Amino acid sequence: MCLAIPGKIVELIAGPNLVGVVEVTGVRRKVQLGLLEDDMPKIGDWVLIHVGFAMSKISERDAAEQMRLLTALGEVEQVMEEVRGYGLEDSTDRAGPVSLNGKHHA
Amino acid sequence: MQYVDEFRDPELITKASEEIRRLADPKRHYRIMEVCGGHTHAIYRFGLKDILPSNIELIHGPGCPVCVLPMGRIDDGLAIAKAPNTIFAAFGDMMRVPGAHGSPLEHKARGTDVRIVYSPADALELARKYPEKEIIFFAIGFETTAPSTALTLMSAKAEGIHNFSVFCNHVTIVPAIRAILDSPDMRLDGFIGPGHVSTVIGCRPYEWIARNEGKPVVTSGFEPLDLLQSIVMLLRQMQVGEAKVENQYKRVVPWEGNRAALKAMAEVFELRPYFEWRGLGFISQSALRLREKYAAWDAELRYSVPETRVTDPKAAQCGEVLKGVLKPAQCKLFGKECTPEHPIGALMVSSEGSCAAYYNYEYRKSLVTRISSVA
């Protein structure tokens, strides 16, 4: 729970809640951006994600290092399970189609 | 150690470890606490103990939210989830954590509707999806997670979603550090400060540790070089008798924290007068509860909570391990009755728990060595 997940912002979704689509090693999911309202990320920016909320903006290099850290800690499988689970996909609640295409969820 | 070289600047890693040897006074024994469970995990994984001189001892702190939660809270959460038409939503980490009457997973097998969610926002999504059901979200975590629960509750209020409530177990790290420093059986020389908690609260909340207790604090990243550099920064302060708060993890931690996150927390939560921590007992103002304006979403007010008090199994020494008084392997049950496959205490379940980290990296390794030396 403590190790944050690096993701790249690929889409910003208009609406009352600040939401964006991130890509984490090929998997696209919606994440909440409300905790970055003072310094909103743009498309192409990298963020650290924690329980489905982007917590801080980071550089592309730091994002790559963070992924390497998670790999070395043996956490990647768990991380990808978490990312795939955002938006209730692939979790114990299996209703609804599973799609890896972020635009579909937007 | 094999993993250490795979990270950025292996040369800098060599330099940092040489610098540690140069700075560490061979006549002194240093006891440094890494507060965060993520750091504990990384320290074992990278075998940093093998790089450090033997007079630098790393003490594992209480920064594993699943581990510090008293067993009774799990039983309480599962007890209220027995109400008809109710979904109990919790993070995956919680699923195997034992309560006195079984883990969430065991309750699921007995018929409670238990769902894994990966985000508080998804627990609220369950409420949108099943308007005829009541969703109880079992919220847990330090300041890293609390702002996400806060924003989720703000959305629930704004959208008028009333079939959603939060059973709040959020705790705050600073009072736990204070309790450890007040503990008479504990002597510490400095702290490796938490990384991601500090992205939210910043570095200022640790200043009293330096000012009043005379102990240096360095907030640190999670890579091997981060941790070694943080130890260098601590030793440099100790060498000249200084005590201040420094930020090694500047690339992620702003000194003042995350204003939006703090604002959301202040909107939704207030401090409880006291809260029980496993191993540390009752600590005043160490946990969060929902403010009155969020009473309609507070599971503790909406349901009749049995307030279960469960003492940990007598032989288990989770409390001493959490305080850093005992190392995991010094617990009587470690590796015998208590293993990751059959955990007695939460420290053996969570990946941030020091017992699980020690078991997976040190203990298994020593077993392999023993077996191969016999062969």
Short mmCIF file of C-alpha atoms in Angstrom, two decimals, chain B residues 5-375:
data_model
loop_
_atom_site.label_atom_id
_atom_site.label_comp_id
_atom_site.label_asym_id
_atom_site.label_seq_id
_atom_site.Cartn_x
_atom_site.Cartn_y
_atom_site.Cartn_z
CA ASP B 5 23.81 -2.34 -8.66
CA GLU B 6 20.81 -2.35 -10.98
CA PHE B 7 19.76 1.08 -9.80
CA ARG B 8 20.87 4.50 -10.82
CA ASP B 9 24.51 5.40 -10.38
CA PRO B 10 26.17 2.30 -8.91
CA GLU B 11 29.21 4.50 -8.41
CA LEU B 12 27.24 6.75 -6.10
CA ILE B 13 26.14 3.70 -4.13
CA THR B 14 29.75 2.68 -3.58
CA LYS B 15 30.58 6.25 -2.60
CA ALA B 16 27.67 6.42 -0.14
CA SER B 17 28.60 3.15 1.53
CA GLU B 18 32.25 4.28 1.81
CA GLU B 19 31.07 7.56 3.28
CA ILE B 20 28.95 5.67 5.85
CA ARG B 21 32.03 3.70 6.95
CA ARG B 22 34.06 6.89 7.17
CA LEU B 23 31.42 8.74 9.23
CA ALA B 24 30.43 5.93 11.60
CA ASP B 25 32.44 6.16 14.80
CA PRO B 26 33.64 2.58 15.48
CA LYS B 27 33.31 3.19 19.23
CA ARG B 28 29.61 4.00 18.89
CA HIS B 29 26.57 1.82 18.25
CA TYR B 30 23.96 3.61 16.14
CA ARG B 31 20.29 2.76 16.37
CA ILE B 32 18.35 4.29 13.49
CA MET B 33 14.62 3.71 13.06
CA GLU B 34 13.06 3.52 9.62
CA VAL B 35 9.51 4.53 10.41
CA CYS B 36 7.86 3.32 7.21
CA GLY B 37 7.06 -0.30 6.40
CA GLY B 38 7.89 0.32 2.73
CA HIS B 39 11.43 1.21 3.81
CA THR B 40 11.64 -1.97 5.92
CA HIS B 41 10.63 -4.01 2.89
CA ALA B 42 13.26 -2.29 0.70
CA ILE B 43 16.00 -2.63 3.34
CA TYR B 44 15.52 -6.41 3.53
CA ARG B 45 15.04 -6.84 -0.19
CA PHE B 46 18.25 -5.02 -1.06
CA GLY B 47 20.19 -6.60 1.78
CA LEU B 48 21.29 -3.17 2.99
CA LYS B 49 22.22 -4.72 6.33
CA ASP B 50 25.09 -6.46 4.53
CA ILE B 51 26.39 -3.14 3.20
CA LEU B 52 26.24 -1.27 6.49
CA PRO B 53 28.92 -1.54 9.16
CA SER B 54 27.83 -3.76 12.06
CA ASN B 55 27.57 -0.85 14.49
CA ILE B 56 24.70 0.67 12.49
CA GLU B 57 21.51 -1.05 13.53
CA LEU B 58 18.28 -0.38 11.67
CA ILE B 59 15.20 -0.62 13.88
CA HIS B 60 11.88 -1.24 12.17
CA GLY B 61 9.19 1.25 13.02
CA PRO B 62 5.40 1.16 13.28
CA GLY B 63 4.68 2.43 9.74
CA CYS B 64 2.57 -0.47 8.54
CA PRO B 65 -1.10 0.49 8.91
CA VAL B 66 -2.38 -3.07 8.69
CA CYS B 67 0.07 -4.18 11.39
CA VAL B 68 -0.76 -1.51 13.97
CA LEU B 69 -4.51 -2.02 13.75
CA PRO B 70 -5.78 -3.88 16.82
CA MET B 71 -7.52 -7.11 15.94
CA GLY B 72 -10.81 -5.93 17.46
CA ARG B 73 -11.25 -3.29 14.74
CA ILE B 74 -11.27 -6.00 12.05
CA ASP B 75 -13.87 -7.95 14.04
CA ASP B 76 -15.91 -4.75 14.49
CA GLY B 77 -15.85 -3.96 10.77
CA LEU B 78 -16.86 -7.48 9.84
CA ALA B 79 -19.55 -7.57 12.52
CA ILE B 80 -21.37 -4.51 11.14
CA ALA B 81 -21.00 -5.90 7.60
CA LYS B 82 -23.24 -8.82 8.60
CA ALA B 83 -26.28 -6.55 8.24
CA PRO B 84 -28.48 -7.73 5.36
CA ASN B 85 -27.91 -6.33 1.89
CA THR B 86 -24.48 -5.01 2.84
CA ILE B 87 -21.19 -5.06 0.96
CA PHE B 88 -17.92 -4.86 2.93
CA ALA B 89 -15.29 -3.24 0.69
CA ALA B 90 -11.62 -3.24 1.65
CA PHE B 91 -8.14 -3.15 0.12
CA GLY B 92 -6.59 -6.45 -0.89
CA ASP B 93 -3.99 -6.16 1.93
CA MET B 94 -6.76 -6.59 4.47
CA MET B 95 -8.20 -9.81 3.10
CA ARG B 96 -5.96 -12.27 4.94
CA VAL B 97 -5.50 -10.28 8.13
CA PRO B 98 -6.81 -12.37 11.01
CA GLY B 99 -9.57 -11.10 13.27
CA ALA B 100 -10.54 -13.09 16.36
CA HIS B 101 -13.34 -14.67 14.31
CA GLY B 102 -11.46 -15.03 11.05
CA SER B 103 -10.13 -12.82 8.27
CA PRO B 104 -12.32 -10.92 5.77
CA LEU B 105 -11.66 -13.75 3.30
CA GLU B 106 -12.92 -16.34 5.79
CA HIS B 107 -16.01 -14.22 6.44
CA LYS B 108 -16.57 -14.09 2.70
CA ALA B 109 -16.49 -17.89 2.59
CA ARG B 110 -19.14 -17.85 5.36
CA GLY B 111 -21.43 -15.63 3.34
CA THR B 112 -20.53 -11.98 4.05
CA ASP B 113 -20.39 -10.00 0.81
CA VAL B 114 -16.72 -8.99 0.94
CA ARG B 115 -15.21 -7.19 -2.09
CA ILE B 116 -11.67 -6.14 -2.82
CA VAL B 117 -11.34 -2.56 -4.00
CA TYR B 118 -8.09 -0.91 -5.01
CA SER B 119 -9.26 2.63 -4.35
CA PRO B 120 -11.75 4.32 -2.01
CA ALA B 121 -13.20 5.86 -5.20
CA ASP B 122 -14.13 2.35 -6.32
CA ALA B 123 -15.91 1.63 -3.04
CA LEU B 124 -18.06 4.67 -3.84
CA GLU B 125 -18.47 3.36 -7.38
CA LEU B 126 -19.96 0.17 -5.87
CA ALA B 127 -22.52 2.38 -4.12
CA ARG B 128 -23.44 4.04 -7.45
CA LYS B 129 -23.68 0.66 -9.11
CA TYR B 130 -25.77 -1.05 -6.43
CA PRO B 131 -28.14 1.64 -5.11
CA GLU B 132 -30.21 -1.05 -3.37
CA LYS B 133 -27.21 -2.15 -1.26
CA GLU B 134 -25.30 -0.57 1.61
CA ILE B 135 -21.55 -0.26 1.04
CA ILE B 136 -19.21 -0.10 4.04
CA PHE B 137 -15.67 0.91 3.11
CA PHE B 138 -13.05 -0.29 5.61
CA ALA B 139 -10.69 2.71 5.45
CA ILE B 140 -7.14 2.17 6.64
CA GLY B 141 -3.80 3.87 6.25
CA PHE B 142 -1.63 6.75 7.36
CA GLU B 143 -1.69 10.23 5.82
CA THR B 144 -0.81 8.71 2.46
CA THR B 145 -4.26 7.17 2.12
CA ALA B 146 -6.43 9.42 4.31
CA PRO B 147 -6.71 12.26 1.71
CA SER B 148 -8.09 9.79 -0.86
CA THR B 149 -10.77 8.65 1.59
CA ALA B 150 -11.49 12.32 2.33
CA LEU B 151 -11.97 13.24 -1.35
CA THR B 152 -14.18 10.17 -1.81
CA LEU B 153 -16.39 11.25 1.09
CA MET B 154 -16.56 14.77 -0.36
CA SER B 155 -17.80 13.27 -3.65
CA ALA B 156 -20.37 11.12 -1.79
CA LYS B 157 -21.68 14.23 -0.02
CA ALA B 158 -21.69 16.37 -3.18
CA GLU B 159 -23.53 13.69 -5.16
CA GLY B 160 -25.89 12.84 -2.27
CA ILE B 161 -24.92 9.15 -2.26
CA HIS B 162 -26.32 7.77 0.99
CA ASN B 163 -25.87 4.00 0.64
CA PHE B 164 -22.14 4.46 1.35
CA SER B 165 -20.34 4.73 4.68
CA VAL B 166 -16.76 4.61 5.92
CA PHE B 167 -15.48 2.56 8.86
CA CYS B 168 -12.52 4.80 9.56
CA ASN B 169 -9.21 3.40 10.81
CA HIS B 170 -6.93 6.13 9.52
CA VAL B 171 -4.02 6.88 11.83
CA THR B 172 -1.38 9.60 11.95
CA ILE B 173 2.32 8.88 12.10
CA VAL B 174 3.68 11.63 14.35
CA PRO B 175 1.92 10.58 17.62
CA ALA B 176 3.21 7.03 17.08
CA ILE B 177 6.78 8.34 16.83
CA ARG B 178 6.17 10.31 20.02
CA ALA B 179 4.90 7.18 21.80
CA ILE B 180 8.02 5.28 20.73
CA LEU B 181 10.30 8.06 21.95
CA ASP B 182 8.42 8.10 25.27
CA SER B 183 8.82 4.35 25.66
CA PRO B 184 11.35 3.67 28.44
CA ASP B 185 12.81 0.56 26.81
CA MET B 186 13.72 2.35 23.60
CA ARG B 187 16.93 4.20 22.74
CA LEU B 188 17.17 5.66 19.26
CA ASP B 189 19.72 7.95 17.63
CA GLY B 190 17.75 9.15 14.63
CA PHE B 191 14.98 8.50 12.15
CA ILE B 192 14.66 7.69 8.48
CA GLY B 193 11.42 9.59 7.92
CA PRO B 194 8.59 8.14 5.84
CA GLY B 195 8.57 8.91 2.12
CA HIS B 196 5.00 8.98 0.91
CA VAL B 197 3.38 10.12 4.17
CA SER B 198 5.69 13.12 3.87
CA THR B 199 4.45 13.94 0.35
CA VAL B 200 1.20 14.79 2.14
CA ILE B 201 2.27 16.23 5.51
CA GLY B 202 5.63 17.66 4.41
CA CYS B 203 8.65 17.83 6.73
CA ARG B 204 7.56 20.37 9.33
CA PRO B 205 5.59 17.92 11.54
CA TYR B 206 8.91 16.20 12.39
CA GLU B 207 10.65 19.36 13.57
CA TRP B 208 9.82 18.76 17.27
CA ILE B 209 11.74 15.45 17.11
CA ALA B 210 14.89 17.36 16.23
CA ARG B 211 14.19 20.38 18.41
CA ASN B 212 12.79 18.76 21.57
CA GLU B 213 14.25 15.27 21.44
CA GLY B 214 17.57 16.11 19.82
CA LYS B 215 17.22 13.37 17.20
CA PRO B 216 17.88 13.98 13.50
CA VAL B 217 15.22 13.04 10.95
CA VAL B 218 15.79 12.53 7.21
CA THR B 219 12.78 11.83 4.97
CA SER B 220 13.90 9.27 2.43
CA GLY B 221 13.09 7.68 -0.90
CA PHE B 222 12.87 3.93 -1.34
CA GLU B 223 15.76 3.07 -3.66
CA PRO B 224 18.98 1.65 -2.22
CA LEU B 225 20.84 4.88 -2.98
CA ASP B 226 18.09 6.93 -1.30
CA LEU B 227 18.33 4.91 1.89
CA LEU B 228 22.14 4.95 1.96
CA GLN B 229 22.20 8.70 1.31
CA SER B 230 19.69 9.22 4.11
CA ILE B 231 21.95 7.29 6.50
CA VAL B 232 24.90 9.45 5.37
CA MET B 233 22.86 12.59 6.09
CA LEU B 234 21.90 11.27 9.55
CA LEU B 235 25.50 10.32 10.40
CA ARG B 236 26.78 13.71 9.27
CA GLN B 237 24.40 15.42 11.69
CA MET B 238 25.32 13.02 14.51
CA GLN B 239 29.03 13.53 13.87
CA VAL B 240 28.78 17.24 14.61
CA GLY B 241 26.13 16.81 17.31
CA GLU B 242 23.39 18.42 15.22
CA ALA B 243 19.72 17.49 15.09
CA LYS B 244 17.54 18.81 12.29
CA VAL B 245 15.01 17.65 9.74
CA GLU B 246 16.39 17.11 6.24
CA ASN B 247 14.70 15.99 3.06
CA GLN B 248 16.55 13.40 0.98
CA TYR B 249 13.42 12.65 -1.12
CA LYS B 250 13.11 16.17 -2.58
CA ARG B 251 12.12 14.83 -5.98
CA VAL B 252 8.77 13.77 -4.49
CA VAL B 253 8.41 15.37 -1.03
CA PRO B 254 7.69 19.11 -0.87
CA TRP B 255 8.80 20.65 2.45
CA GLU B 256 5.31 22.04 3.06
CA GLY B 257 3.47 18.89 1.94
CA ASN B 258 0.49 18.71 -0.40
CA ARG B 259 -1.88 21.59 0.33
CA ALA B 260 -4.85 20.11 -1.53
CA ALA B 261 -4.50 16.81 0.34
CA LEU B 262 -4.22 18.53 3.74
CA LYS B 263 -7.24 20.68 2.89
CA ALA B 264 -9.35 17.62 2.02
CA MET B 265 -8.29 15.88 5.25
CA ALA B 266 -9.15 18.94 7.33
CA GLU B 267 -12.55 19.23 5.64
CA VAL B 268 -13.57 15.64 6.40
CA PHE B 269 -11.63 14.41 9.43
CA GLU B 270 -10.95 15.42 13.00
CA LEU B 271 -8.62 13.82 15.54
CA ARG B 272 -10.04 11.18 17.86
CA PRO B 273 -9.23 11.85 21.52
CA TYR B 274 -7.39 8.52 21.57
CA PHE B 275 -7.05 5.32 19.55
CA GLU B 276 -5.62 1.92 20.31
CA TRP B 277 -2.52 0.75 18.43
CA ARG B 278 -1.30 -2.80 18.49
CA GLY B 279 1.82 -2.90 20.61
CA LEU B 280 1.78 0.77 21.49
CA GLY B 281 -1.51 0.81 23.42
CA PHE B 282 -3.80 3.84 23.52
CA ILE B 283 -2.23 6.93 22.00
CA SER B 284 -3.96 10.27 22.34
CA GLN B 285 -4.85 12.21 19.18
CA SER B 286 -3.32 9.56 16.96
CA ALA B 287 -6.21 8.67 14.66
CA LEU B 288 -8.87 10.28 12.52
CA ARG B 289 -12.64 10.10 12.59
CA LEU B 290 -15.27 11.75 10.42
CA ARG B 291 -16.41 15.25 11.33
CA GLU B 292 -20.01 15.80 12.34
CA LYS B 293 -20.98 17.17 8.93
CA TYR B 294 -20.04 13.73 7.52
CA ALA B 295 -21.94 11.83 10.26
CA ALA B 296 -24.35 10.46 7.65
CA TRP B 297 -21.42 8.60 6.05
CA ASP B 298 -19.80 7.44 9.30
CA ALA B 299 -20.26 3.67 9.71
CA GLU B 300 -19.44 3.95 13.42
CA LEU B 301 -22.52 6.14 13.89
CA ARG B 302 -24.79 4.38 11.41
CA TYR B 303 -24.27 0.89 12.79
CA SER B 304 -24.08 -0.51 16.26
CA VAL B 305 -20.37 -1.31 16.61
CA PRO B 306 -19.65 -4.06 19.17
CA GLU B 307 -16.30 -2.42 20.15
CA THR B 308 -14.54 -5.75 20.38
CA ARG B 309 -11.32 -5.84 22.41
CA VAL B 310 -9.09 -8.78 21.59
CA THR B 311 -5.74 -9.40 23.16
CA ASP B 312 -3.17 -10.76 20.76
CA PRO B 313 -2.29 -14.44 21.25
CA LYS B 314 -0.18 -14.52 24.39
CA ALA B 315 2.93 -16.05 22.85
CA ALA B 316 2.94 -13.62 19.90
CA GLN B 317 5.17 -10.61 20.44
CA CYS B 318 3.82 -8.36 17.68
CA GLY B 319 3.84 -5.38 20.03
CA GLU B 320 7.53 -5.66 20.88
CA VAL B 321 8.40 -6.10 17.20
CA LEU B 322 6.28 -3.06 16.24
CA LYS B 323 8.03 -0.91 18.83
CA GLY B 324 11.40 -2.10 17.56
CA VAL B 325 12.27 -3.68 20.92
CA LEU B 326 12.48 -7.14 19.35
CA LYS B 327 13.65 -8.17 15.89
CA PRO B 328 11.09 -10.36 14.04
CA ALA B 329 13.11 -13.55 14.50
CA GLN B 330 13.30 -12.96 18.26
CA CYS B 331 9.54 -13.52 18.60
CA LYS B 332 8.79 -16.95 20.03
CA LEU B 333 6.35 -17.81 17.24
CA PHE B 334 8.40 -16.52 14.29
CA GLY B 335 8.82 -19.15 11.57
CA LYS B 336 7.21 -21.78 13.79
CA GLU B 337 3.51 -21.21 14.50
CA CYS B 338 3.55 -17.89 12.63
CA THR B 339 4.47 -17.94 8.93
CA PRO B 340 3.19 -16.03 5.86
CA GLU B 341 1.12 -19.13 5.02
CA HIS B 342 -0.40 -19.30 8.55
CA PRO B 343 -0.06 -15.82 10.03
CA ILE B 344 -0.86 -15.31 13.71
CA GLY B 345 -0.23 -11.56 13.62
CA ALA B 346 -0.72 -8.97 10.89
CA LEU B 347 3.03 -8.26 10.69
CA MET B 348 3.38 -11.60 8.93
CA VAL B 349 0.64 -10.81 6.35
CA SER B 350 1.22 -7.33 5.02
CA SER B 351 4.10 -6.87 2.58
CA GLU B 352 5.06 -3.85 4.68
CA GLY B 353 5.09 -5.89 7.88
CA SER B 354 8.60 -6.40 9.20
CA CYS B 355 7.96 -10.09 9.99
CA ALA B 356 6.87 -10.85 6.41
CA ALA B 357 9.83 -8.88 5.01
CA TYR B 358 12.27 -10.63 7.32
CA TYR B 359 10.72 -14.04 6.62
CA ASN B 360 10.72 -13.63 2.84
CA TYR B 361 14.22 -12.26 2.44
CA GLU B 362 16.37 -13.17 5.44
CA TYR B 363 14.79 -16.28 6.88
CA ARG B 364 14.16 -18.13 3.61
CA LYS B 365 17.71 -17.24 2.52
CA SER B 366 19.16 -18.63 5.74
CA LEU B 367 17.10 -21.80 5.31
CA VAL B 368 18.47 -22.27 1.79
CA THR B 369 22.03 -21.72 3.04
CA ARG B 370 21.51 -24.18 5.88
CA ILE B 371 20.04 -26.79 3.58
CA SER B 372 22.78 -26.41 0.97
CA SER B 373 25.52 -26.54 3.62
CA VAL B 374 24.03 -29.79 4.96
CA ALA B 375 23.90 -31.17 1.43
#
